[in-house]
mmCIF file of C-alpha atoms in Angstrom:
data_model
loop_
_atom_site.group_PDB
_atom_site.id
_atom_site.type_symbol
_atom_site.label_atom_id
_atom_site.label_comp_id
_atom_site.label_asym_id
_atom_site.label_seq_id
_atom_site.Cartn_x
_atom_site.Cartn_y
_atom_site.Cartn_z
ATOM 1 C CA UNK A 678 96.966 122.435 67.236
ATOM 2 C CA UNK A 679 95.824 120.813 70.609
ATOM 3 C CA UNK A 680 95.250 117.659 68.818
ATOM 4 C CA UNK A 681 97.808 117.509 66.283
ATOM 5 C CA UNK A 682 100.331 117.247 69.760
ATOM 6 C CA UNK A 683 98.509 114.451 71.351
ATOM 7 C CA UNK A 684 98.878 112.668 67.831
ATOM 8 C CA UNK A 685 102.744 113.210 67.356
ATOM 9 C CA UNK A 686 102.276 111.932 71.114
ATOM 10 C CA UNK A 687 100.611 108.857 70.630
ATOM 11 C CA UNK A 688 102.715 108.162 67.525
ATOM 12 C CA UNK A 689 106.093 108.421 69.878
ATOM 13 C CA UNK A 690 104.034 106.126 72.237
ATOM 14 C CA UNK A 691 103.360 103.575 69.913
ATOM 15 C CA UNK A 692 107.309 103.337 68.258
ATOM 16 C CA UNK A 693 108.460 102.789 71.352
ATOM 17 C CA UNK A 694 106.118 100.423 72.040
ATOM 18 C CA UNK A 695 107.496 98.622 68.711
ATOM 19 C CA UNK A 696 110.597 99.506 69.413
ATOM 20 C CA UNK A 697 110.686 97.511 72.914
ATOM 21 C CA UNK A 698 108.454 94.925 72.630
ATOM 22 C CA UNK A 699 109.355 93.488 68.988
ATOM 23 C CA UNK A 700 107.946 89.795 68.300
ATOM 24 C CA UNK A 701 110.840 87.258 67.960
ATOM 25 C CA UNK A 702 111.118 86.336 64.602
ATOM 26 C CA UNK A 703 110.872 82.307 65.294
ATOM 27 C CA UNK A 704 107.726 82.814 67.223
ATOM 28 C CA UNK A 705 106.183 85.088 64.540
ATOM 29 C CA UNK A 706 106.858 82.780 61.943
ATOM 30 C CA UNK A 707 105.621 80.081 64.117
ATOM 31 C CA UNK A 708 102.000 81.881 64.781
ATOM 32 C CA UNK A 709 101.563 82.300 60.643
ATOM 33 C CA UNK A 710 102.717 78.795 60.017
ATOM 34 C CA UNK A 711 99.666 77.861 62.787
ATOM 35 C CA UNK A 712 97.363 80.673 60.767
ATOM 36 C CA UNK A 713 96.763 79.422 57.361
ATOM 37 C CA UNK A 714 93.986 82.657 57.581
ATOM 38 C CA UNK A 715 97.012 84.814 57.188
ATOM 39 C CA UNK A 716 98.471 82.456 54.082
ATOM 40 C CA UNK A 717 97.242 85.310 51.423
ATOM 41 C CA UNK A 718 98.662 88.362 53.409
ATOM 42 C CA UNK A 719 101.254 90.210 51.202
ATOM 43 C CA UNK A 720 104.678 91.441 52.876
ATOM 44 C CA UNK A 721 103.137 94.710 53.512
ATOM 45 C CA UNK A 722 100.246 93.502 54.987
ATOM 46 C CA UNK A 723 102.171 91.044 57.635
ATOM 47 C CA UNK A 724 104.685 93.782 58.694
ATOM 48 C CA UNK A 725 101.383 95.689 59.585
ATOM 49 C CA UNK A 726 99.724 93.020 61.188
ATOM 50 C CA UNK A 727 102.930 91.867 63.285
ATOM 51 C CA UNK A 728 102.525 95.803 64.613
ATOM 52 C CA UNK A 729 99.207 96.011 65.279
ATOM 53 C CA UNK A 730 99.862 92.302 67.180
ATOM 54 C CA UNK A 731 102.555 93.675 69.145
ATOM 55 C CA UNK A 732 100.308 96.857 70.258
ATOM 56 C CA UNK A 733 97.511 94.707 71.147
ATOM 57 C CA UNK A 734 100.086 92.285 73.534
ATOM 58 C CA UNK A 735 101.065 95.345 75.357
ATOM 59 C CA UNK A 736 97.798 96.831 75.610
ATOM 60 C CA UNK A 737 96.008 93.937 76.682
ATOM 61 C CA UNK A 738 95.752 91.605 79.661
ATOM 62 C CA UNK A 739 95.544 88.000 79.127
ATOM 63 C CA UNK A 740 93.685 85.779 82.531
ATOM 64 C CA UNK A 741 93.769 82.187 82.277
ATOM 65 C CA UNK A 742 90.560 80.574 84.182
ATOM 66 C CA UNK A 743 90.088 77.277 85.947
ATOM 67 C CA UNK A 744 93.850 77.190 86.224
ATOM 68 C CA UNK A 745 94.641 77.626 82.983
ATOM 69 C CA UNK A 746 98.501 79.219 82.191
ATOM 70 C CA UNK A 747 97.920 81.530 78.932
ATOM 71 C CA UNK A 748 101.729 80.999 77.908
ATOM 72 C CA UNK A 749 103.200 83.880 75.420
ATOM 73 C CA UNK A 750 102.530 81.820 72.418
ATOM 74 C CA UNK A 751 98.893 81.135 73.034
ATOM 75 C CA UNK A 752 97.897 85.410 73.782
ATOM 76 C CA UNK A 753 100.538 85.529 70.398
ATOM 77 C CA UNK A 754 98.270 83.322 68.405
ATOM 78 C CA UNK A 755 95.072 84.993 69.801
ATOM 79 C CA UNK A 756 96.297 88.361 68.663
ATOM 80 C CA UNK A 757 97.234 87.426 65.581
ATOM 81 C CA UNK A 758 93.829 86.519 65.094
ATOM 82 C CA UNK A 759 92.095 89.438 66.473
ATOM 83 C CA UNK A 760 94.186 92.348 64.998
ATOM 84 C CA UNK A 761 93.121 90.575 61.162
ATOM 85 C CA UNK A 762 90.128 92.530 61.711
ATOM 86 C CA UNK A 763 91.883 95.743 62.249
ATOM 87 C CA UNK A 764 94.747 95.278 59.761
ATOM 88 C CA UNK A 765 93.609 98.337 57.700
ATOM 89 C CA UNK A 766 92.052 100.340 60.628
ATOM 90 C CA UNK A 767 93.156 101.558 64.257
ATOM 91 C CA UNK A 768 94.406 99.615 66.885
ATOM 92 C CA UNK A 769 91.723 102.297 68.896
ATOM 93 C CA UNK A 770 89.028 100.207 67.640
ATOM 94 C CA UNK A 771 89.846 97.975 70.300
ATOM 95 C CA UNK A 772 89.912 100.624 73.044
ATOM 96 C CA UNK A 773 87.838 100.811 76.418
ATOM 97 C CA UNK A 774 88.684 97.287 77.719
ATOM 98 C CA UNK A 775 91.568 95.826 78.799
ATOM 99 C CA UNK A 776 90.972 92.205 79.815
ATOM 100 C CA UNK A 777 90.659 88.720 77.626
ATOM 101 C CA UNK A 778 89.948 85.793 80.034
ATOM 102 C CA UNK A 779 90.529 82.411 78.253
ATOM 103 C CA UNK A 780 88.913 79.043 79.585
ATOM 104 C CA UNK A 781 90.391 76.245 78.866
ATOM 105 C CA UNK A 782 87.519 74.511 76.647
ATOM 106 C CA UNK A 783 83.897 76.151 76.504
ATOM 107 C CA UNK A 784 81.829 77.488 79.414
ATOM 108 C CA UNK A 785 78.454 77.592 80.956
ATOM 109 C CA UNK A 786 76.850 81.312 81.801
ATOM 110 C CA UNK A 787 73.247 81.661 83.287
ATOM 111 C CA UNK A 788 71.098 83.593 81.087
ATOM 112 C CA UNK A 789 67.528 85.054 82.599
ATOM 113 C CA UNK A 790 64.888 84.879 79.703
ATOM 114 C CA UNK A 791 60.855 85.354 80.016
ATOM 115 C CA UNK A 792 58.549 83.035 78.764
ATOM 116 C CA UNK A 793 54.793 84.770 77.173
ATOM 117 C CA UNK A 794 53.694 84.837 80.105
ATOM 118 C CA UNK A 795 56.717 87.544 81.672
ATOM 119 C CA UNK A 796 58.163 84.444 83.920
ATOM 120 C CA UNK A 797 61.151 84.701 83.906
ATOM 121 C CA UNK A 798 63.245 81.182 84.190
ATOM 122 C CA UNK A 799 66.811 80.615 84.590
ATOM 123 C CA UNK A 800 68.822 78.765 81.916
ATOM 124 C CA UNK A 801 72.739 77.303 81.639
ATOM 125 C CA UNK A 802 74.118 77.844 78.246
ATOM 126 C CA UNK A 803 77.605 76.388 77.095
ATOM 127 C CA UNK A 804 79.448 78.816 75.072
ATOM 128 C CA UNK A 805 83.082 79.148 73.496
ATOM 129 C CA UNK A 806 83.358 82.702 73.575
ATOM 130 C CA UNK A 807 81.772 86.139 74.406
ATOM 131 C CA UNK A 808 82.431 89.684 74.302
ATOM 132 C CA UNK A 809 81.086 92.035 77.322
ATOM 133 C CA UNK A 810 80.624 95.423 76.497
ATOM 134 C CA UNK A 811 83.128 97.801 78.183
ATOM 135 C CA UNK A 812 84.689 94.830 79.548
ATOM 136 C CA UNK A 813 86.597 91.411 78.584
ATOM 137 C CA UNK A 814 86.664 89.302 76.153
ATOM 138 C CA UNK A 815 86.562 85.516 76.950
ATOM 139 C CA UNK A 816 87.650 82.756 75.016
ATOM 140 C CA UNK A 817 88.051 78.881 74.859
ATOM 141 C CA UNK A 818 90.878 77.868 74.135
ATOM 142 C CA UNK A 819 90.020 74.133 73.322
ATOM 143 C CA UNK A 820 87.516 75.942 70.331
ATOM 144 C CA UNK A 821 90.627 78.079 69.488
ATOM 145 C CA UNK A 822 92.629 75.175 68.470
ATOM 146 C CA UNK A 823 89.267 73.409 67.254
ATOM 147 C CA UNK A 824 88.626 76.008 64.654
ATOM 148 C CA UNK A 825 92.218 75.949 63.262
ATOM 149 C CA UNK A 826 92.201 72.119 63.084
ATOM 150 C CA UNK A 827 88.847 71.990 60.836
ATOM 151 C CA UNK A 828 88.791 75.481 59.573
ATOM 152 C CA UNK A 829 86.175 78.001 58.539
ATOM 153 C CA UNK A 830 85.325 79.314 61.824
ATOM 154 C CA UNK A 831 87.588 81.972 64.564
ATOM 155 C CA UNK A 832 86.004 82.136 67.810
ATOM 156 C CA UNK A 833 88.635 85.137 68.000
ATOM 157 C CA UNK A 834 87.511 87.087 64.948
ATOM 158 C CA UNK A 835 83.596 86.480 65.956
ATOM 159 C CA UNK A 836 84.205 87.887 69.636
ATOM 160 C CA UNK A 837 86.275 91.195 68.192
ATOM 161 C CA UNK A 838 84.008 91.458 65.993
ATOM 162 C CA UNK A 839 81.448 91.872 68.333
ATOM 163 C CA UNK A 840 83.675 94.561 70.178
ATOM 164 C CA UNK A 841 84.020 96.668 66.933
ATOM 165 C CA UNK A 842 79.874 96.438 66.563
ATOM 166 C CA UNK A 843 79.798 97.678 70.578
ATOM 167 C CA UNK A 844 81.765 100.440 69.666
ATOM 168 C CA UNK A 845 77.816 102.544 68.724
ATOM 169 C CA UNK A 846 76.411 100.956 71.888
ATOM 170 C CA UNK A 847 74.812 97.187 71.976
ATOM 171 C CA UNK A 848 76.515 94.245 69.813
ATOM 172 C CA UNK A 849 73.292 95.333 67.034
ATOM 173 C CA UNK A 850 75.029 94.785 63.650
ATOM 174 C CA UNK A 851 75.650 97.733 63.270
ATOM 175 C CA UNK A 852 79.435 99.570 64.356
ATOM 176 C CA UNK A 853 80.610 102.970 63.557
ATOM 177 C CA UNK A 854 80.835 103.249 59.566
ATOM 178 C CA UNK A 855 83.399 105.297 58.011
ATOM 179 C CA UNK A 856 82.363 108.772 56.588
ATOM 180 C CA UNK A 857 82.238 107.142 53.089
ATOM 181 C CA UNK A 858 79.939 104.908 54.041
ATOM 182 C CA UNK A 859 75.903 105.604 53.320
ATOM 183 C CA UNK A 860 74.044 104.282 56.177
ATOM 184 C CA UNK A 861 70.803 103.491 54.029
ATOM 185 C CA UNK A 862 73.487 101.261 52.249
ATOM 186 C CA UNK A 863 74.572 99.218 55.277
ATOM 187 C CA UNK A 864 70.849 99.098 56.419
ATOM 188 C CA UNK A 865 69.815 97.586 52.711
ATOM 189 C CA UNK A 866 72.759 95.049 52.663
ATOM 190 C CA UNK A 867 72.455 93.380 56.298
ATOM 191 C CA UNK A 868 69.168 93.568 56.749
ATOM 192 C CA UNK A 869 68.433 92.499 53.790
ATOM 193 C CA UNK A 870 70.925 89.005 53.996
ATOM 194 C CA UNK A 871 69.481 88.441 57.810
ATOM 195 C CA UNK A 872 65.999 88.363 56.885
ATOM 196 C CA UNK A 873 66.704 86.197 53.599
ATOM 197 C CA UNK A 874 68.783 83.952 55.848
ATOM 198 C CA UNK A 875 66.164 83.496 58.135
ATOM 199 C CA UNK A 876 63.707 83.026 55.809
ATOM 200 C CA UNK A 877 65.133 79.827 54.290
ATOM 201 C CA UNK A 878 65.968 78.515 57.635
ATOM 202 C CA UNK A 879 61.714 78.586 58.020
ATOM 203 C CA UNK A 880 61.850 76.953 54.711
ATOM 204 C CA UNK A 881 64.426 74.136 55.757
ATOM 205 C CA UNK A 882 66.535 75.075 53.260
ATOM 206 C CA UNK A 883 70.361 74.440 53.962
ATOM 207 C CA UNK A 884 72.259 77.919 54.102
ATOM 208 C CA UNK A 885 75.945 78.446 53.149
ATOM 209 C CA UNK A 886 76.273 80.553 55.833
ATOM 210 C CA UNK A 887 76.859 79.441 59.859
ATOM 211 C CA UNK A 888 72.780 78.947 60.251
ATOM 212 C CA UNK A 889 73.398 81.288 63.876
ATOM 213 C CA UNK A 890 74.227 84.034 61.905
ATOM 214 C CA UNK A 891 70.271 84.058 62.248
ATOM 215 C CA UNK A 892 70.088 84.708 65.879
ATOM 216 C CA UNK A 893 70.469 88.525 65.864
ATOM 217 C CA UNK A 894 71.354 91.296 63.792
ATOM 218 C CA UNK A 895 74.496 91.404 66.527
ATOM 219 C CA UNK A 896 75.286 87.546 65.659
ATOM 220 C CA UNK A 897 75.086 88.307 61.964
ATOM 221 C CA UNK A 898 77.781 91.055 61.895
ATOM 222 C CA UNK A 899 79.785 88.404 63.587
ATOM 223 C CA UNK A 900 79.390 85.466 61.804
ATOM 224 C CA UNK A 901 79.757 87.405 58.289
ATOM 225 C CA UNK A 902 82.624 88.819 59.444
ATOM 226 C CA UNK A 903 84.273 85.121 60.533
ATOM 227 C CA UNK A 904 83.271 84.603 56.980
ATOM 228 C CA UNK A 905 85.049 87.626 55.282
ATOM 229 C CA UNK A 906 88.369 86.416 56.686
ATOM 230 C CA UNK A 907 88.243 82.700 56.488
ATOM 231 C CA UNK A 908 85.826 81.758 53.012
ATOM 232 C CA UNK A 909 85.270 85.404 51.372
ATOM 233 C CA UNK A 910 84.012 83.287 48.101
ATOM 234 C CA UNK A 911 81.605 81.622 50.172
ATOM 235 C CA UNK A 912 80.316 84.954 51.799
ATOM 236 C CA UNK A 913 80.498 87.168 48.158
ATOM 237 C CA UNK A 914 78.121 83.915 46.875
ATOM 238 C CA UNK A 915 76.104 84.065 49.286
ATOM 239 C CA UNK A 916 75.470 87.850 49.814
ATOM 240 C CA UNK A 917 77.794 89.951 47.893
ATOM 241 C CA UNK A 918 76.176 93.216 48.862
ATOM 242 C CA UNK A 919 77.330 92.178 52.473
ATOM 243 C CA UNK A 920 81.067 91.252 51.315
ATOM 244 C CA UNK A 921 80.863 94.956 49.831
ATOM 245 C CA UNK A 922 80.012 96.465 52.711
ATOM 246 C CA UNK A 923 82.603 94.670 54.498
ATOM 247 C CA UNK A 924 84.355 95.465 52.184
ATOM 248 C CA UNK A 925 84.431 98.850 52.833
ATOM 249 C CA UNK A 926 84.037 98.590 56.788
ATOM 250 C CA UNK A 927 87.421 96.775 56.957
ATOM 251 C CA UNK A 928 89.078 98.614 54.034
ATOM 252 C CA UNK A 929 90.028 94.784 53.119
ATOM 253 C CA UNK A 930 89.408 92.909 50.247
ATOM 254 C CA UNK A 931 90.092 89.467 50.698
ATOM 255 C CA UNK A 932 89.038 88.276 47.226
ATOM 256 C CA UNK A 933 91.698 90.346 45.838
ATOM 257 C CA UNK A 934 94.459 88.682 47.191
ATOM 258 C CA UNK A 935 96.270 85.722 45.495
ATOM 259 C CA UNK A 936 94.979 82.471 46.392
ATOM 260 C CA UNK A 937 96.305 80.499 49.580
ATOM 261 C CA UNK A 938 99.491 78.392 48.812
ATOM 262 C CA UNK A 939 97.788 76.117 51.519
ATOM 263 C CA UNK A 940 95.021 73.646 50.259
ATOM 264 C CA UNK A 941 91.874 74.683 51.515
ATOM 265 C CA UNK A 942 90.271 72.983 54.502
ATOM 266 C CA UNK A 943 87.249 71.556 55.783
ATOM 267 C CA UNK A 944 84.062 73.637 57.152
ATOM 268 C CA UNK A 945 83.282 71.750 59.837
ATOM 269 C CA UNK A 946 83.218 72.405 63.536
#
């Protein structure tokens, strides 16, 4: 009974939310004309999405850095973006952080790694996003626009994804899976692709998929997933065990939809 209240309480929460903070028409239809991603969305599907966008503004706290201004259509095209992922499931996905921190092109962190020997040495490495577990997300902007100019990659979508896979702990490849979902079948399908993927990279073999996809279990999750959304017949040729179990993990189907009215564009980053 307990928790049947707090859900007719968090529903109230969340119309009012709607209710008050509803997304101008002009600049809704001005973040899908910039998101050919969203191109194959049917009416039903974009009302959703323009709700679970509207949640995640209110919910979240956008920081510019190095004097960056994030205006209201830049954390609207961001959104957009990162509630694709969660179109079918729970804006609570995205719970326990608050914070996304957007640079205005890519930065450098310091990274602590041991050789053999257990020296460890300090390294600079330049990077256009990251996700921090229990805390913010952080973005470049300049690879934001990059990635909608030449297509095929979301520096959004890989960072969230990330977030969903540190909802179980560590960004491992591995997030919560639905009840429906066999474990042994998730294990079979990812780990499966990763080691494939990394096996014809020791071949020299070119790959259809982004080659750091090979990284980590934690990077695969995320570059698949980039994949799902943006090329889903590149990703089902590839692996089409791991487009099923995406499948199923975002209770999406991209393949399904009709194709984009948009031509396609370019792979290239």
């Amino acid at each position: 009974m307990f928790g049947a209240v707090i859900a007719r309480l968090r529903d109230w929460q969340r119309r009012r939310v709607l209710a008050r903070h509803a997304i101008a028409e002009a600049d809704w239809q001005r973040t899908l004309d910039a998101l050919p991603m969203l191109d194959r969305l049917d009416a039903d599907e974009l009302a959703r999405l323009r709700e679970r966008v509207t949640l995640f503004l209110h919910h979240k706290h956008f920081i510019g850095a190095q004097g960056l201004a994030v205006s209201a259509e830049m954390a609207l095209l961001i959104a957009a973006q990162a509630c694709l992922p969660i179109l079918n499931l729970d804006i609570d996905d995205y719970r326990g952080w608050r914070s996304i921190v957007v640079y205005p092109r890519a930065f450098v962190v310091e990274l602590d790694e041991a050789d053999e020997a257990g020296v460890v040495h300090q390294q600079w490495q330049e990077r256009a996003g990251e996700a921090w577990e229990q805390g913010a997300v952080i973005l470049s902007w300049e690879d934001i626009c990059a990635d909608l100019e030449h297509g095929g990659y979301s520096v959004v979508i890989h960072e969230l994804a990330h977030k969903l896979d540190m909802q179980s702990g560590g960004p491992n490849g591995f997030p919560p899976l639905h009840a429906d979902m066999p474990v042994r079948e998730w294990t079979a399908a990812m780990q499966g692709a990763f080691d494939a993927l990394n096996a014809a990279l020791e071949r020299g073999d070119d790959t259809a998929i982004d080659p750091y996809a090979a990284e980590e279990p934690g990077e695969f999750f995320a570059v698949v997933s980039e994949h799902f959304f943006l090329d889903p017949a590149l990703l089902h040729g590839a692996f089409p065990q791991v487009y099923s179990q995406l499948a199923r993990y975002y209770r999406q189907d991209p393949l399904r939809r009709p194709p984009s009215p948009s031509p396609p564009r370019g792979s290239a980053r």
